[in-house]
PDB file of C-alpha atoms in Angstrom:
ATOM      1  CA  MET A   1     -12.178 -33.393   0.816  1.00 37.00           C
ATOM      2  CA  ALA A   2     -11.868 -29.687   0.118  1.00 45.00           C
ATOM      3  CA  GLN A   3     -14.393 -27.373   1.776  1.00 48.00           C
ATOM      4  CA  PHE A   4     -15.720 -24.516  -0.330  1.00 48.00           C
ATOM      5  CA  SER A   5     -17.550 -21.365   0.803  1.00 54.00           C
ATOM      6  CA  PRO A   6     -20.046 -19.459  -1.334  1.00 64.00           C
ATOM      7  CA  ASP A   7     -18.537 -16.291   0.266  1.00 85.00           C
ATOM      8  CA  ILE A   8     -14.833 -16.263   0.709  1.00 91.00           C
ATOM      9  CA  TYR A   9     -15.112 -13.141   2.898  1.00 92.00           C
ATOM     10  CA  ALA A  10     -16.939 -15.268   5.485  1.00 91.00           C
ATOM     11  CA  THR A  11     -13.970 -17.794   5.666  1.00 93.00           C
ATOM     12  CA  PRO A  12     -11.614 -17.922   8.681  1.00 93.00           C
ATOM     13  CA  GLN A  13      -8.722 -17.282   6.305  1.00 94.00           C
ATOM     14  CA  VAL A  14     -10.066 -13.927   5.108  1.00 94.00           C
ATOM     15  CA  GLY A  15     -11.273 -13.173   8.689  1.00 93.00           C
ATOM     16  CA  LYS A  16      -7.683 -13.465   9.817  1.00 93.00           C
ATOM     17  CA  LEU A  17      -6.471 -11.222   6.974  1.00 94.00           C
ATOM     18  CA  LEU A  18      -9.112  -8.584   7.849  1.00 93.00           C
ATOM     19  CA  ALA A  19      -7.865  -8.672  11.440  1.00 92.00           C
ATOM     20  CA  ASP A  20      -4.220  -8.192  10.325  1.00 92.00           C
ATOM     21  CA  GLU A  21      -5.358  -5.263   8.091  1.00 92.00           C
ATOM     22  CA  ALA A  22      -7.230  -3.625  11.012  1.00 91.00           C
ATOM     23  CA  ARG A  23      -4.084  -3.718  13.094  1.00 90.00           C
ATOM     24  CA  ALA A  24      -2.071  -2.071  10.301  1.00 91.00           C
ATOM     25  CA  LEU A  25      -4.791   0.532   9.760  1.00 90.00           C
ATOM     26  CA  ALA A  26      -5.274   1.550  13.342  1.00 88.00           C
ATOM     27  CA  PRO A  27      -2.187   3.868  13.814  1.00 88.00           C
ATOM     28  CA  LEU A  28      -2.761   5.387  10.389  1.00 86.00           C
ATOM     29  CA  LEU A  29      -6.383   6.333  11.129  1.00 84.00           C
ATOM     30  CA  ALA A  30      -5.937   7.315  14.774  1.00 82.00           C
ATOM     31  CA  ARG A  31      -5.721  11.079  14.019  1.00 79.00           C
ATOM     32  CA  CYS A  32      -8.510  11.199  11.497  1.00 81.00           C
ATOM     33  CA  THR A  33     -11.309  13.583  12.505  1.00 76.00           C
ATOM     34  CA  GLY A  34     -14.772  14.499  11.319  1.00 76.00           C
ATOM     35  CA  GLU A  35     -18.409  13.843  12.140  1.00 81.00           C
ATOM     36  CA  HIS A  36     -18.804  10.803   9.870  1.00 90.00           C
ATOM     37  CA  GLY A  37     -16.864   8.003   8.252  1.00 92.00           C
ATOM     38  CA  LEU A  38     -17.871   5.762   5.387  1.00 95.00           C
ATOM     39  CA  HIS A  39     -17.075   2.049   5.594  1.00 95.00           C
ATOM     40  CA  LEU A  40     -17.538   0.080   2.282  1.00 96.00           C
ATOM     41  CA  THR A  41     -16.784  -3.556   2.802  1.00 95.00           C
ATOM     42  CA  ALA A  42     -17.077  -6.908   1.064  1.00 93.00           C
ATOM     43  CA  ALA A  43     -17.574  -8.825   4.323  1.00 91.00           C
ATOM     44  CA  ALA A  44     -21.105  -9.423   5.656  1.00 85.00           C
ATOM     45  CA  GLN A  45     -19.731  -9.363   9.220  1.00 79.00           C
ATOM     46  CA  GLY A  46     -17.079  -6.968  10.483  1.00 75.00           C
ATOM     47  CA  ASP A  47     -17.209  -3.606  12.260  1.00 80.00           C
ATOM     48  CA  PRO A  48     -15.323  -0.570  11.062  1.00 83.00           C
ATOM     49  CA  PRO A  49     -12.254   0.348  13.110  1.00 81.00           C
ATOM     50  CA  ALA A  50     -12.630   2.412  16.238  1.00 79.00           C
ATOM     51  CA  ILE A  51     -11.238   5.910  15.629  1.00 78.00           C
ATOM     52  CA  PRO A  52     -11.244   8.147  18.810  1.00 76.00           C
ATOM     53  CA  LEU A  53     -11.693  11.419  16.976  1.00 70.00           C
ATOM     54  CA  LEU A  54     -14.345  10.272  14.578  1.00 76.00           C
ATOM     55  CA  GLY A  55     -18.050  10.664  15.295  1.00 75.00           C
ATOM     56  CA  HIS A  56     -19.992   7.978  13.513  1.00 87.00           C
ATOM     57  CA  TRP A  57     -19.631   5.330  10.848  1.00 90.00           C
ATOM     58  CA  ALA A  58     -22.003   4.401   8.004  1.00 92.00           C
ATOM     59  CA  THR A  59     -21.367   0.888   6.793  1.00 93.00           C
ATOM     60  CA  LEU A  60     -22.346  -0.467   3.368  1.00 94.00           C
ATOM     61  CA  ARG A  61     -21.724  -4.020   2.204  1.00 94.00           C
ATOM     62  CA  VAL A  62     -20.736  -4.155  -1.517  1.00 94.00           C
ATOM     63  CA  SER A  63     -21.861  -7.189  -3.440  1.00 90.00           C
ATOM     64  CA  GLY A  64     -21.988  -6.965  -7.237  1.00 89.00           C
ATOM     65  CA  ALA A  65     -24.606  -4.511  -8.284  1.00 89.00           C
ATOM     66  CA  ALA A  66     -26.188  -4.043  -4.765  1.00 91.00           C
ATOM     67  CA  LEU A  67     -25.269  -2.173  -1.668  1.00 92.00           C
ATOM     68  CA  GLY A  68     -26.571  -3.388   1.709  1.00 92.00           C
ATOM     69  CA  GLY A  69     -25.997  -2.529   5.418  1.00 90.00           C
ATOM     70  CA  ASP A  70     -27.082   0.802   6.892  1.00 90.00           C
ATOM     71  CA  ILE A  71     -28.528   1.820   3.479  1.00 88.00           C
ATOM     72  CA  ARG A  72     -29.891  -0.408   0.683  1.00 90.00           C
ATOM     73  CA  ALA A  73     -29.047   1.042  -2.725  1.00 89.00           C
ATOM     74  CA  SER A  74     -27.899   0.090  -6.233  1.00 88.00           C
ATOM     75  CA  GLY A  75     -24.201  -0.277  -6.777  1.00 86.00           C
ATOM     76  CA  LEU A  76     -24.605   0.950 -10.369  1.00 87.00           C
ATOM     77  CA  GLU A  77     -25.721   4.408  -9.274  1.00 89.00           C
ATOM     78  CA  ALA A  78     -24.180   7.302  -7.326  1.00 93.00           C
ATOM     79  CA  LEU A  79     -23.845   6.730  -3.591  1.00 94.00           C
ATOM     80  CA  PRO A  80     -26.769   8.189  -1.669  1.00 92.00           C
ATOM     81  CA  PHE A  81     -24.676  10.865   0.093  1.00 95.00           C
ATOM     82  CA  THR A  82     -23.891  14.495  -0.533  1.00 95.00           C
ATOM     83  CA  ASP A  83     -20.505  15.714  -1.793  1.00 96.00           C
ATOM     84  CA  GLU A  84     -17.619  15.852   0.796  1.00 95.00           C
ATOM     85  CA  ALA A  85     -19.828  14.317   3.538  1.00 94.00           C
ATOM     86  CA  PHE A  86     -17.178  12.049   5.192  1.00 94.00           C
ATOM     87  CA  GLY A  87     -13.778  12.635   6.884  1.00 92.00           C
ATOM     88  CA  VAL A  88     -12.676   9.109   6.188  1.00 94.00           C
ATOM     89  CA  VAL A  89     -13.672   6.574   3.529  1.00 96.00           C
ATOM     90  CA  LEU A  90     -12.508   3.046   4.033  1.00 96.00           C
ATOM     91  CA  LEU A  91     -12.784   0.548   1.108  1.00 97.00           C
ATOM     92  CA  ARG A  92     -12.148  -2.900   2.592  1.00 96.00           C
ATOM     93  CA  HIS A  93     -12.075  -5.340  -0.295  1.00 96.00           C
ATOM     94  CA  ALA A  94     -15.039  -3.479  -1.758  1.00 96.00           C
ATOM     95  CA  LEU A  95     -13.313  -2.847  -5.067  1.00 96.00           C
ATOM     96  CA  GLU A  96     -12.971  -6.642  -5.523  1.00 95.00           C
ATOM     97  CA  THR A  97     -16.626  -7.223  -5.309  1.00 93.00           C
ATOM     98  CA  THR A  98     -18.388  -4.283  -6.866  1.00 94.00           C
ATOM     99  CA  ALA A  99     -19.871  -4.548 -10.338  1.00 90.00           C
ATOM    100  CA  ARG A 100     -18.225  -1.265 -11.356  1.00 91.00           C
ATOM    101  CA  GLN A 101     -14.795  -0.587  -9.771  1.00 92.00           C
ATOM    102  CA  ASP A 102     -14.108   2.796 -11.331  1.00 90.00           C
ATOM    103  CA  ASN A 103     -17.555   4.004 -10.498  1.00 93.00           C
ATOM    104  CA  LEU A 104     -17.198   3.052  -6.846  1.00 95.00           C
ATOM    105  CA  LEU A 105     -13.782   4.717  -6.515  1.00 95.00           C
ATOM    106  CA  ASP A 106     -15.104   7.889  -8.216  1.00 95.00           C
ATOM    107  CA  GLU A 107     -17.957   7.960  -5.720  1.00 96.00           C
ATOM    108  CA  ALA A 108     -15.643   7.414  -2.757  1.00 96.00           C
ATOM    109  CA  ILE A 109     -13.546  10.362  -3.882  1.00 96.00           C
ATOM    110  CA  ARG A 110     -16.678  12.592  -4.413  1.00 96.00           C
ATOM    111  CA  VAL A 111     -18.028  11.963  -0.845  1.00 96.00           C
ATOM    112  CA  LEU A 112     -14.644  12.401   0.837  1.00 96.00           C
ATOM    113  CA  ALA A 113     -14.072  15.891   2.385  1.00 94.00           C
ATOM    114  CA  PRO A 114     -10.945  17.887   1.521  1.00 94.00           C
ATOM    115  CA  GLY A 115      -8.176  16.853   3.922  1.00 93.00           C
ATOM    116  CA  GLY A 116      -9.939  13.518   4.497  1.00 93.00           C
ATOM    117  CA  MET A 117      -8.334  10.136   4.350  1.00 93.00           C
ATOM    118  CA  LEU A 118      -9.064   7.314   1.934  1.00 96.00           C
ATOM    119  CA  ALA A 119      -7.873   3.767   2.611  1.00 96.00           C
ATOM    120  CA  ILE A 120      -8.120   0.814   0.268  1.00 97.00           C
ATOM    121  CA  THR A 121      -7.464  -2.830   1.258  1.00 96.00           C
ATOM    122  CA  GLY A 122      -7.531  -5.963  -0.921  1.00 96.00           C
ATOM    123  CA  ILE A 123      -6.112  -9.322  -1.724  1.00 96.00           C
ATOM    124  CA  HIS A 124      -2.891  -8.968  -3.669  1.00 95.00           C
ATOM    125  CA  PRO A 125      -3.062 -10.648  -7.149  1.00 94.00           C
ATOM    126  CA  VAL A 126       0.565 -11.955  -6.849  1.00 93.00           C
ATOM    127  CA  GLY A 127       1.166 -14.630  -4.302  1.00 91.00           C
ATOM    128  CA  LEU A 128      -0.369 -17.721  -2.804  1.00 93.00           C
ATOM    129  CA  TRP A 129      -3.667 -16.116  -2.072  1.00 95.00           C
ATOM    130  CA  SER A 130      -4.692 -15.665  -5.686  1.00 93.00           C
ATOM    131  CA  PRO A 131      -4.975 -19.404  -6.556  1.00 93.00           C
ATOM    132  CA  TRP A 132      -6.749 -20.023  -3.219  1.00 94.00           C
ATOM    133  CA  VAL A 133      -9.309 -17.409  -4.153  1.00 94.00           C
ATOM    134  CA  ALA A 134      -9.729 -19.041  -7.605  1.00 90.00           C
ATOM    135  CA  ARG A 135     -10.296 -22.495  -5.972  1.00 90.00           C
ATOM    136  CA  GLN A 136     -12.633 -21.243  -3.238  1.00 89.00           C
ATOM    137  CA  SER A 137     -14.879 -18.905  -5.227  1.00 81.00           C
ATOM    138  CA  ARG A 138     -18.169 -20.236  -6.407  1.00 75.00           C
ATOM    139  CA  GLY A 139     -20.193 -18.043  -8.736  1.00 66.00           C
ATOM    140  CA  VAL A 140     -18.781 -14.547  -9.248  1.00 71.00           C
ATOM    141  CA  ARG A 141     -15.009 -14.501  -8.557  1.00 84.00           C
ATOM    142  CA  PRO A 142     -13.534 -11.440  -6.774  1.00 92.00           C
ATOM    143  CA  ARG A 143     -11.578  -9.126  -9.083  1.00 93.00           C
ATOM    144  CA  LEU A 144      -8.087  -8.863  -7.695  1.00 94.00           C
ATOM    145  CA  THR A 145      -6.378  -5.703  -8.885  1.00 93.00           C
ATOM    146  CA  TRP A 146      -2.747  -4.478  -8.525  1.00 92.00           C
ATOM    147  CA  PRO A 147      -2.539  -1.696  -5.918  1.00 93.00           C
ATOM    148  CA  TRP A 148      -0.457   0.472  -8.176  1.00 91.00           C
ATOM    149  CA  TRP A 149      -3.546   0.818 -10.444  1.00 91.00           C
ATOM    150  CA  TRP A 150      -5.351   2.594  -7.613  1.00 93.00           C
ATOM    151  CA  SER A 151      -2.238   4.560  -6.803  1.00 92.00           C
ATOM    152  CA  GLN A 152      -2.148   6.005 -10.321  1.00 91.00           C
ATOM    153  CA  ARG A 153      -5.830   6.884 -10.177  1.00 90.00           C
ATOM    154  CA  LEU A 154      -5.413   8.739  -6.879  1.00 93.00           C
ATOM    155  CA  VAL A 155      -2.268  10.592  -8.047  1.00 90.00           C
ATOM    156  CA  ARG A 156      -4.220  11.771 -11.086  1.00 90.00           C
ATOM    157  CA  ASP A 157      -6.929  13.059  -8.741  1.00 87.00           C
ATOM    158  CA  GLU A 158      -4.354  14.913  -6.772  1.00 86.00           C
ATOM    159  CA  PHE A 159      -4.235  12.855  -3.597  1.00 94.00           C
ATOM    160  CA  GLU A 160      -1.290  12.836  -1.226  1.00 93.00           C
ATOM    161  CA  LEU A 161      -0.275   9.181  -1.484  1.00 91.00           C
ATOM    162  CA  SER A 162       1.615   6.814   0.812  1.00 87.00           C
ATOM    163  CA  MET A 163       3.377   3.879  -0.688  1.00 84.00           C
ATOM    164  CA  PRO A 164       1.236   0.733  -0.895  1.00 88.00           C
ATOM    165  CA  ARG A 165       2.242  -1.858   1.636  1.00 92.00           C
ATOM    166  CA  ARG A 166       1.571  -5.628   1.896  1.00 94.00           C
ATOM    167  CA  VAL A 167       0.066  -6.991   5.021  1.00 94.00           C
ATOM    168  CA  GLY A 168      -0.916 -10.369   6.589  1.00 93.00           C
ATOM    169  CA  SER A 169       0.421 -13.793   6.071  1.00 93.00           C
ATOM    170  CA  ALA A 170       1.958 -15.027   2.865  1.00 93.00           C
ATOM    171  CA  TRP A 171      -0.592 -17.943   2.505  1.00 92.00           C
ATOM    172  CA  PRO A 172      -4.223 -18.304   3.643  1.00 93.00           C
ATOM    173  CA  ARG A 173      -4.460 -19.476   7.182  1.00 88.00           C
ATOM    174  CA  ALA A 174      -7.210 -19.364   9.742  1.00 85.00           C
ATOM    175  CA  GLY A 175      -5.146 -18.771  12.896  1.00 80.00           C
ATOM    176  CA  GLY A 176      -1.744 -18.023  14.220  1.00 76.00           C
ATOM    177  CA  ALA A 177      -0.047 -14.952  15.543  1.00 74.00           C
ATOM    178  CA  ALA A 178      -0.980 -11.574  14.268  1.00 75.00           C
ATOM    179  CA  VAL A 179       0.966 -10.574  11.150  1.00 76.00           C
ATOM    180  CA  GLY A 180       1.602  -6.956  10.324  1.00 69.00           C
ATOM    181  CA  GLU A 181       3.427  -5.614   7.255  1.00 73.00           C
ATOM    182  CA  SER A 182       5.285  -8.121   5.186  1.00 75.00           C
ATOM    183  CA  LEU A 183       7.064  -8.138   1.819  1.00 80.00           C
ATOM    184  CA  VAL A 184       4.962 -11.219   0.675  1.00 86.00           C
ATOM    185  CA  GLY A 185       1.779 -10.522   2.648  1.00 91.00           C
ATOM    186  CA  GLY A 186      -1.459 -11.766   1.061  1.00 94.00           C
ATOM    187  CA  GLY A 187      -3.193  -8.467   1.410  1.00 95.00           C
ATOM    188  CA  TYR A 188      -2.308  -4.867   0.529  1.00 96.00           C
ATOM    189  CA  LEU A 189      -3.030  -1.530   2.106  1.00 95.00           C
ATOM    190  CA  LEU A 190      -3.106   1.836   0.400  1.00 95.00           C
ATOM    191  CA  VAL A 191      -3.700   5.095   2.224  1.00 95.00           C
ATOM    192  CA  ALA A 192      -4.112   8.593   0.620  1.00 95.00           C
ATOM    193  CA  ARG A 193      -5.207  12.035   1.681  1.00 94.00           C
ATOM    194  CA  LYS A 194      -7.421  14.244  -0.389  1.00 94.00           C
ATOM    195  CA  LYS A 195      -5.730  17.585  -0.932  1.00 91.00           C
ATOM    196  CA  ARG A 196      -7.444  20.764   0.165  1.00 84.00           C
ATOM    197  CA  PRO A 197      -8.052  23.324  -2.558  1.00 76.00           C
ATOM    198  CA  ALA A 198      -5.321  25.929  -2.778  1.00 64.00           C
ATOM    199  CA  ALA A 199      -6.332  29.395  -1.647  1.00 56.00           C
ATOM    200  CA  VAL A 200      -6.525  31.756  -4.526  1.00 53.00           C
ATOM    201  CA  PRO A 201      -5.133  35.323  -3.596  1.00 52.00           C
ATOM    202  CA  LEU A 202      -7.525  38.099  -4.530  1.00 55.00           C
ATOM    203  CA  ARG A 203      -6.146  40.648  -6.948  1.00 63.00           C
ATOM    204  CA  PRO A 204      -6.431  44.158  -5.513  1.00 58.00           C
ATOM    205  CA  ARG A 205      -8.761  46.371  -7.481  1.00 63.00           C
ATOM    206  CA  VAL A 206      -7.190  49.586  -8.723  1.00 61.00           C
ATOM    207  CA  ALA A 207      -9.481  52.519  -7.967  1.00 59.00           C
ATOM    208  CA  ALA A 208      -9.303  55.580 -10.189  1.00 62.00           C
ATOM    209  CA  VAL A 209      -8.376  58.749  -8.181  1.00 57.00           C
ATOM    210  CA  PRO A 210      -9.520  62.011  -9.841  1.00 62.00           C
ATOM    211  CA  ALA A 211      -6.783  64.644 -10.298  1.00 57.00           C
ATOM    212  CA  PRO A 212      -7.153  67.860  -8.278  1.00 55.00           C
ATOM    213  CA  ILE A 213      -8.748  70.784 -10.099  1.00 54.00           C
ATOM    214  CA  PRO A 214      -6.148  73.515 -10.981  1.00 56.00           C
ATOM    215  CA  GLY A 215      -6.130  76.376  -8.524  1.00 54.00           C
ATOM    216  CA  THR A 216      -7.319  74.407  -5.585  1.00 51.00           C
ATOM    217  CA  LEU A 217      -5.371  72.841  -2.712  1.00 48.00           C
ATOM    218  CA  ALA A 218      -5.437  69.296  -1.657  1.00 51.00           C
ATOM    219  CA  SER A 219      -6.817  68.524   1.779  1.00 52.00           C
ATOM    220  CA  GLY A 220      -4.321  69.498   4.510  1.00 53.00           C
ATOM    221  CA  ALA A 221      -2.136  71.679   2.260  1.00 48.00           C
ATOM    222  CA  ARG A 222      -1.163  75.269   3.255  1.00 52.00           C
ATOM    223  CA  ARG A 223      -0.384  78.340   1.128  1.00 50.00           C
ATOM    224  CA  ASN A 224       3.004  79.968   1.592  1.00 50.00           C
ATOM    225  CA  ALA A 225       3.209  83.412   3.067  1.00 43.00           C
ATOM    226  CA  ARG A 226       3.596  85.387  -0.281  1.00 45.00           C
ATOM    227  CA  GLU A 227       0.492  83.811  -1.688  1.00 47.00           C
ATOM    228  CA  SER A 228      -1.355  84.739   1.530  1.00 44.00           C
ATOM    229  CA  ILE A 229      -0.344  88.453   1.279  1.00 44.00           C
ATOM    230  CA  THR A 230      -1.372  88.749  -2.341  1.00 44.00           C
TER     231      THR A 230
END
């Protein structure tokens, strides 16, 4: 008899996929710096990746119209953080479970500092994982979205974008060897960097220089001998 879970992100299959994603993310995030990182996740359990040069993580669980974890807030409103507060923003399947996908991505962009890195992971809608999600889900079904959709959004917002890549095993499984990047992986990974604002050169101000009064000499000038005699 099939076993169903009210939360597919608590299943061993998705737990294995999250582990494969973490392995693929580790070298990409290793050089990220900053005082704080923001971890938005669909999984109730799961720590953010360890980044040597990053100070601290804030973790929020995204579930429909609610945000839990380190801070409890409404998922229908702006994130309770100031602009450009984080050096890294990691959306781990969060866009699949939020009630407002575009709003959450807009907020992730807002709180990311210039030069910071944004990473998005999710279950790819094409492959053997999609029907498994449909069978397993009870209640609200995750919204599986093509990664190119997020790519287009980030390009429009002037991010430096790497090509989306597929990660994990081709079909849902709870164990087995670690699986990195794969052409038919069940998950996808998208990494982009927020461009720094271009420096605007200052235009030199032209100052008016008054013309010398006739009959006078400029500073440092000398009269010739004839003028001195007369």
